[in-house]
Coordinates of C-alpha atoms in Angstrom, one line a residue:
M1 CA -119.4 -48.2 53.7
A2 CA -117.1 -46.3 50.9
A3 CA -119.2 -44.2 48.3
P4 CA -118.9 -45.8 44.8
P5 CA -117.3 -43.4 42.5
E6 CA -120.5 -42.3 40.6
I7 CA -121.3 -40.2 43.7
A8 CA -119.0 -38.7 46.2
V9 CA -120.5 -36.9 49.2
H10 CA -117.9 -34.4 51.0
R11 CA -119.0 -33.0 54.7
G12 CA -117.7 -30.2 56.5
F13 CA -118.0 -27.8 59.4
S14 CA -115.9 -25.4 61.4
A15 CA -116.6 -23.9 64.9
S16 CA -114.5 -20.7 64.4
R17 CA -116.4 -17.6 64.5
D18 CA -113.4 -16.0 62.2
P19 CA -115.1 -15.8 58.9
A20 CA -111.8 -16.7 56.9
I21 CA -110.8 -19.3 59.2
A22 CA -114.5 -20.8 59.0
A23 CA -114.6 -20.7 55.2
E24 CA -111.1 -22.1 54.9
E25 CA -112.0 -25.2 56.8
L26 CA -115.3 -25.7 55.1
Y27 CA -113.5 -25.2 51.8
R28 CA -110.8 -27.7 52.9
A29 CA -113.6 -30.2 53.3
I30 CA -116.0 -29.7 50.7
G31 CA -114.5 -27.3 47.9
K32 CA -113.5 -30.5 45.6
P33 CA -113.0 -30.7 41.6
G34 CA -116.4 -31.5 39.8
V35 CA -118.8 -30.3 42.5
S36 CA -122.3 -31.0 40.9
F37 CA -123.9 -28.9 44.0
A38 CA -123.1 -27.7 47.5
T39 CA -124.8 -25.9 50.2
F40 CA -124.1 -24.3 53.6
Y41 CA -125.7 -23.3 57.0
C42 CA -124.5 -20.8 59.3
T43 CA -125.4 -18.8 62.6
A44 CA -126.3 -15.2 61.7
E45 CA -123.7 -14.2 64.5
Y46 CA -120.9 -14.5 61.8
D47 CA -119.8 -10.8 60.4
L48 CA -121.9 -11.8 57.2
P49 CA -120.5 -9.5 54.6
A50 CA -116.9 -10.8 55.5
L51 CA -118.1 -14.5 55.6
A52 CA -119.6 -13.8 51.8
R53 CA -116.3 -12.5 50.7
E54 CA -114.1 -15.3 52.5
L55 CA -116.7 -17.9 50.9
H56 CA -116.5 -16.3 47.3
A57 CA -112.8 -15.9 47.2
R58 CA -112.4 -19.8 47.7
F59 CA -115.6 -21.2 46.1
G60 CA -115.5 -18.8 43.2
D61 CA -118.3 -20.2 40.6
M62 CA -118.8 -23.1 42.3
P63 CA -122.5 -24.1 42.7
L64 CA -122.6 -23.0 46.1
I65 CA -125.9 -21.9 48.1
G66 CA -126.6 -21.4 51.6
C67 CA -128.7 -19.4 54.3
T68 CA -128.4 -18.4 58.1
S69 CA -129.7 -20.7 60.6
A70 CA -131.2 -21.2 64.1
G71 CA -129.0 -24.3 64.7
E72 CA -126.7 -26.7 62.4
I73 CA -126.7 -30.4 61.9
N74 CA -123.1 -31.0 60.9
P75 CA -121.1 -34.4 60.7
T76 CA -121.0 -35.0 64.6
G77 CA -124.9 -34.1 65.1
Y78 CA -126.5 -30.9 66.4
T79 CA -124.8 -27.6 67.2
D80 CA -125.3 -24.0 67.5
G81 CA -123.2 -21.0 66.4
S82 CA -121.3 -23.0 63.5
L83 CA -120.8 -23.3 59.8
T84 CA -121.7 -26.7 58.4
G85 CA -122.0 -27.6 54.7
V86 CA -121.7 -30.3 52.2
S87 CA -120.9 -30.8 48.4
I88 CA -122.0 -33.7 45.7
V89 CA -119.6 -34.7 43.1
S90 CA -121.7 -36.8 41.0
D91 CA -121.9 -37.2 36.9
Q92 CA -125.6 -38.6 38.1
L93 CA -126.8 -35.0 39.5
T94 CA -127.0 -31.8 38.1
A95 CA -128.6 -28.7 39.6
E96 CA -130.5 -25.3 38.3
I97 CA -130.3 -22.7 40.8
D98 CA -132.1 -19.6 40.7
L99 CA -132.9 -16.2 43.3
I100 CA -136.0 -14.7 43.6
D101 CA -135.5 -11.4 45.3
S102 CA -137.6 -8.7 46.6
L103 CA -140.2 -11.0 48.4
D104 CA -141.9 -8.3 49.8
S105 CA -143.4 -7.7 46.5
F106 CA -143.9 -11.1 45.2
V107 CA -146.7 -12.4 43.1
L108 CA -147.3 -16.3 41.9
S109 CA -146.2 -15.3 38.6
R110 CA -142.8 -14.9 39.3
G111 CA -142.4 -18.1 41.4
E112 CA -144.3 -20.0 38.0
Q113 CA -141.8 -18.1 35.9
T114 CA -138.6 -18.9 38.1
A115 CA -139.4 -22.6 37.9
H116 CA -140.4 -22.5 34.2
N117 CA -136.9 -21.2 33.7
L118 CA -135.4 -23.7 35.6
L119 CA -137.2 -26.4 33.6
N120 CA -136.2 -24.9 30.3
R121 CA -132.3 -24.7 31.4
F122 CA -132.6 -28.6 31.5
L123 CA -134.5 -29.0 28.5
Q124 CA -131.7 -26.9 26.8
R125 CA -129.4 -29.5 28.0
G126 CA -131.5 -32.3 26.3
V127 CA -132.8 -33.3 29.7
T128 CA -136.4 -34.1 30.4
P129 CA -137.0 -33.5 34.2
T130 CA -139.9 -35.3 35.4
S131 CA -141.2 -36.5 39.0
A132 CA -139.0 -39.4 38.8
N133 CA -135.8 -37.9 38.3
T134 CA -136.0 -34.4 39.4
F135 CA -136.8 -32.8 43.0
A136 CA -136.6 -29.2 44.2
L137 CA -134.9 -27.3 47.0
V138 CA -136.3 -23.9 48.2
L139 CA -134.0 -21.8 50.8
I140 CA -136.4 -18.7 51.8
D141 CA -136.1 -15.8 54.1
G142 CA -137.4 -17.1 57.5
L143 CA -139.3 -13.6 58.3
S144 CA -140.7 -12.6 55.0
G145 CA -144.0 -14.4 55.5
Q146 CA -144.0 -15.3 51.9
E147 CA -143.8 -19.3 52.2
E148 CA -147.3 -19.9 51.5
P149 CA -147.5 -18.2 47.7
L150 CA -144.1 -19.3 47.0
V151 CA -144.2 -22.8 47.6
F152 CA -147.5 -22.8 45.9
A153 CA -146.7 -21.2 42.8
L154 CA -143.5 -23.4 42.2
S155 CA -145.3 -26.7 43.0
R156 CA -148.1 -25.8 40.5
A157 CA -145.6 -25.2 37.6
L158 CA -143.5 -28.1 38.8
G159 CA -146.4 -30.2 38.0
G160 CA -145.8 -33.5 40.4
M161 CA -142.1 -33.1 41.0
Q162 CA -141.6 -32.9 44.8
L163 CA -140.2 -29.8 46.8
F164 CA -138.8 -29.5 50.2
G165 CA -137.4 -26.6 51.9
G166 CA -136.8 -24.5 55.1
S167 CA -137.1 -21.1 56.4
A168 CA -133.7 -19.2 57.4
G169 CA -133.0 -18.4 60.7
D170 CA -131.0 -16.1 63.0
D171 CA -130.5 -18.0 66.1
G172 CA -133.6 -17.5 67.6
R173 CA -133.7 -13.8 67.6
F174 CA -136.5 -13.1 64.7
K175 CA -134.8 -10.2 63.5
Q176 CA -133.3 -10.9 60.1
T177 CA -132.3 -13.7 58.2
W178 CA -130.2 -14.0 54.9
I179 CA -129.9 -15.9 51.9
Y180 CA -126.3 -16.8 50.0
Y181 CA -126.1 -16.8 46.6
R182 CA -123.4 -16.1 44.1
G183 CA -120.8 -14.6 46.5
A184 CA -123.3 -12.7 48.7
F185 CA -125.7 -12.5 51.1
H186 CA -129.5 -11.3 50.4
E187 CA -132.2 -9.7 52.3
H188 CA -135.9 -10.9 51.4
S189 CA -134.9 -13.2 49.0
A190 CA -135.8 -17.2 48.3
I191 CA -133.2 -19.7 46.3
V192 CA -134.6 -22.4 44.2
A193 CA -132.5 -25.3 43.1
L194 CA -133.9 -27.8 40.7
M195 CA -131.7 -30.9 41.0
H196 CA -131.9 -33.8 38.2
T197 CA -130.6 -36.9 39.2
T198 CA -130.3 -40.7 38.1
L199 CA -129.5 -41.7 41.7
P200 CA -132.4 -43.1 43.8
F201 CA -134.0 -40.4 46.1
M202 CA -136.8 -39.7 48.7
V203 CA -138.4 -36.8 49.6
F204 CA -140.1 -36.9 53.2
K205 CA -141.7 -35.2 55.8
T206 CA -142.2 -36.6 59.3
Q207 CA -143.6 -35.1 62.7
H208 CA -144.1 -36.8 66.0
F209 CA -147.3 -35.4 66.6
E210 CA -150.9 -36.9 66.3
S211 CA -154.4 -34.8 66.7
T212 CA -156.8 -35.0 69.7
D213 CA -160.2 -34.4 70.0
Q214 CA -159.6 -30.8 71.3
R215 CA -161.3 -29.2 68.6
L216 CA -160.6 -25.0 67.8
V217 CA -162.7 -23.4 65.4
V218 CA -160.6 -20.1 64.1
T219 CA -163.2 -17.5 64.3
R220 CA -161.4 -14.2 63.5
A221 CA -157.8 -14.2 61.9
D222 CA -155.7 -11.9 59.6
P223 CA -153.7 -14.7 57.6
A224 CA -151.5 -12.1 55.8
T225 CA -149.9 -11.4 59.3
R226 CA -150.6 -15.0 60.6
T227 CA -152.2 -13.7 63.6
V228 CA -155.4 -15.5 65.0
Y229 CA -157.7 -13.1 67.0
E230 CA -160.2 -15.4 68.0
I231 CA -160.7 -19.2 68.7
N232 CA -164.1 -20.5 69.3
G233 CA -165.5 -16.8 69.6
E234 CA -162.9 -16.1 72.5
P235 CA -159.5 -14.2 72.4
A236 CA -157.4 -16.6 71.0
A237 CA -154.6 -16.9 73.7
R238 CA -157.1 -17.0 76.5
E239 CA -159.1 -20.0 74.7
Y240 CA -156.0 -21.9 73.9
A241 CA -154.8 -21.3 77.6
R242 CA -158.1 -22.7 78.9
V243 CA -158.0 -25.8 76.8
L244 CA -154.5 -26.7 78.1
G245 CA -155.6 -25.8 81.7
L246 CA -152.8 -23.2 81.9
S247 CA -152.6 -19.5 82.8
L248 CA -152.2 -16.7 80.2
D249 CA -148.7 -16.0 81.7
R250 CA -147.7 -19.7 80.9
L251 CA -147.9 -18.9 76.9
Q252 CA -144.1 -19.1 76.4
A253 CA -142.3 -21.0 73.6
D254 CA -141.7 -24.1 76.0
V255 CA -145.2 -24.3 75.6
F256 CA -145.9 -23.6 72.0
A257 CA -143.0 -26.1 71.3
V258 CA -144.7 -29.0 73.0
H259 CA -148.4 -28.1 72.0
P260 CA -148.9 -26.6 68.6
V261 CA -151.8 -27.4 66.7
A262 CA -152.6 -29.6 63.4
V263 CA -155.0 -29.3 60.7
R264 CA -155.9 -32.4 58.5
I265 CA -155.7 -31.5 54.5
G266 CA -156.3 -34.4 52.1
G267 CA -155.9 -37.2 54.9
T268 CA -152.4 -35.8 55.8
L269 CA -151.8 -34.2 59.3
Y270 CA -149.7 -30.8 59.0
V271 CA -148.7 -28.8 62.3
R272 CA -149.3 -24.9 62.9
S273 CA -146.6 -23.7 65.3
I274 CA -147.6 -20.8 67.5
M275 CA -144.8 -18.3 67.6
H276 CA -146.0 -16.2 70.4
A277 CA -149.1 -14.7 72.6
N278 CA -149.7 -11.0 72.1
P279 CA -150.6 -8.3 74.6
D280 CA -154.1 -8.0 73.0
E281 CA -154.5 -11.8 73.6
S282 CA -154.4 -12.8 70.0
L283 CA -151.7 -15.1 68.8
T284 CA -149.0 -15.2 66.1
F285 CA -148.5 -18.3 64.2
A286 CA -145.3 -19.4 61.9
C287 CA -147.9 -20.0 59.0
A288 CA -151.3 -18.6 57.5
I289 CA -154.1 -19.4 59.3
N290 CA -157.4 -18.8 57.6
E291 CA -161.0 -17.8 59.4
G292 CA -163.2 -21.2 59.7
I293 CA -160.4 -23.4 59.6
V294 CA -160.8 -26.3 62.3
V295 CA -157.6 -27.5 64.1
S296 CA -157.0 -29.8 66.8
V297 CA -154.5 -29.4 69.6
A298 CA -151.6 -31.9 68.7
K299 CA -150.4 -34.2 71.0
G300 CA -146.5 -34.9 70.8
L301 CA -145.4 -38.7 70.6
D302 CA -141.5 -40.3 70.9
L303 CA -139.5 -37.9 68.8
L304 CA -136.7 -40.0 68.7
A305 CA -138.8 -43.2 67.9
D306 CA -140.2 -41.1 65.0
L307 CA -136.7 -40.3 63.5
E308 CA -135.6 -43.9 63.8
A309 CA -138.7 -45.1 62.2
L310 CA -138.0 -42.4 59.1
F311 CA -134.6 -43.8 58.7
A312 CA -135.5 -47.3 58.7
D313 CA -138.0 -46.4 55.8
I314 CA -135.1 -44.5 54.1
R315 CA -133.1 -47.5 54.3
E316 CA -135.7 -49.9 53.3
R317 CA -136.5 -47.9 49.9
L318 CA -132.9 -46.7 49.2
G319 CA -130.7 -48.6 51.1
P320 CA -128.0 -47.0 53.4
P321 CA -128.5 -43.1 52.3
A322 CA -125.1 -41.5 50.5
L323 CA -126.5 -38.1 51.9
V324 CA -129.7 -37.0 53.5
L325 CA -130.2 -32.9 53.1
A326 CA -132.7 -32.0 56.2
C327 CA -134.5 -29.1 57.3
D328 CA -135.6 -29.4 60.9
C329 CA -137.9 -26.5 62.8
L330 CA -136.5 -24.7 65.4
F331 CA -139.6 -25.5 68.1
R332 CA -138.3 -29.3 67.5
K333 CA -134.9 -28.5 68.6
M334 CA -136.2 -26.8 71.6
E335 CA -138.2 -29.6 72.6
M336 CA -135.3 -31.9 72.2
D337 CA -133.2 -29.6 74.8
Q338 CA -136.1 -29.5 77.2
R339 CA -136.5 -33.4 77.0
G340 CA -132.5 -33.8 77.2
L341 CA -132.7 -35.5 73.8
R342 CA -130.7 -33.3 71.4
G343 CA -127.3 -35.4 72.0
A344 CA -129.4 -38.8 71.1
V345 CA -130.9 -37.0 68.1
G346 CA -127.5 -36.0 66.9
E347 CA -125.9 -39.3 67.0
V348 CA -128.9 -40.8 65.0
L349 CA -128.7 -37.6 62.2
A350 CA -124.7 -38.3 61.9
R351 CA -125.3 -42.0 61.8
N352 CA -127.6 -41.2 58.7
Q353 CA -125.2 -38.8 56.8
V354 CA -127.5 -35.6 57.4
I355 CA -126.6 -32.2 56.9
G356 CA -129.2 -29.4 57.7
F357 CA -130.4 -26.7 59.7
A358 CA -132.8 -25.6 62.2
T359 CA -135.5 -23.6 60.6
Y360 CA -138.2 -21.0 61.0
G361 CA -140.7 -23.1 58.7
E362 CA -140.4 -25.9 56.6
Q363 CA -141.7 -26.7 53.1
F364 CA -143.1 -29.9 51.6
N365 CA -144.3 -29.8 48.1
G366 CA -147.2 -27.1 48.0
M367 CA -147.4 -26.7 51.8
H368 CA -145.6 -24.4 54.2
V369 CA -145.2 -26.3 57.4
N370 CA -144.2 -26.5 61.2
Q371 CA -142.5 -28.5 63.6
T372 CA -141.6 -31.3 60.8
F373 CA -138.4 -32.6 59.6
T374 CA -138.4 -32.6 55.7
G375 CA -135.7 -33.1 53.2
V376 CA -134.3 -35.8 50.8
A377 CA -132.3 -38.7 50.9
L378 CA -130.2 -39.8 48.0
G379 CA -129.0 -43.1 47.6
Y380 CA -125.7 -44.8 46.1
P381 CA -126.6 -45.9 42.6
R382 CA -128.6 -49.0 42.2
A383 CA -127.0 -52.0 40.4
A384 CA -128.1 -52.7 36.9

């Protein structure tokens, strides 16, 4: 289906590791006149300062943002070690973007002020952002540990406007992640892009897990470091392994990918991923876990069927999507590989116009979540 003139979506990618070649191939694909918004995702294995120079030399002042990833979703499906991106040309979509740096000293007021500043920029244009016409995209340093306070502050300041996002990755090394803004890659930073549009859109979150009756009570934890020391009054890793019927030495990434825990908040299920077991038999999570919280061991369902159901819902609500910007958890990609599903999942994503990346965590409204597929679907203009 050809895009109506009110919106043109340009997708591109490069498998080259040469920064100049990769930047040129991406620019040829998405560097079009009149771009309203553009984003890219790339492996951290690039020479990032060189890639930044090459991108800036070509894209200039175009509203381009991006981050490093743990895998890329490009027009052909799911890949690793590449550069992928998309641009939107439409007079029905405008974006206001800001960078929040120094996340190691982040306070809630900074997030709230950033949201207010972005809202005020629209008001100065004579545009009134509402939950019906505006949503936010957040890209954040995936090793900052600041996702919870940041999205809480943003969501509170934005009122009922929906928010989604992803935590930047570094190909599963967990050493350093980067955010791209105004011609440079930044450490310890986050980007907030507030997008106002008259196009139909749908912000979504899905996961292929359900809770079980295996309840776990977190009896000792340090939310600041996302470490759980005790579950049910026992060393956390030992108790988790016992519930699963496994030995301690089996607690590796492949187990965590298919056996996360989940918590129900306000009737909605949120998945909490375990990153690794520690020598002291504690567990490090990918999000903050508070003492006293009751979680359940989650049971995985059909990942592929869950995705197909999501896109069926999107098509029912919006019609065929013009673009889906998505953030997909690294642990989901690991499960795809374990189960031999990456090719089939990639085909579903390509068929539904998805561009995105594998993350170290996802954001949905005021929550930092794990092992989910989050994003926004943009539809074509509706007939009057």
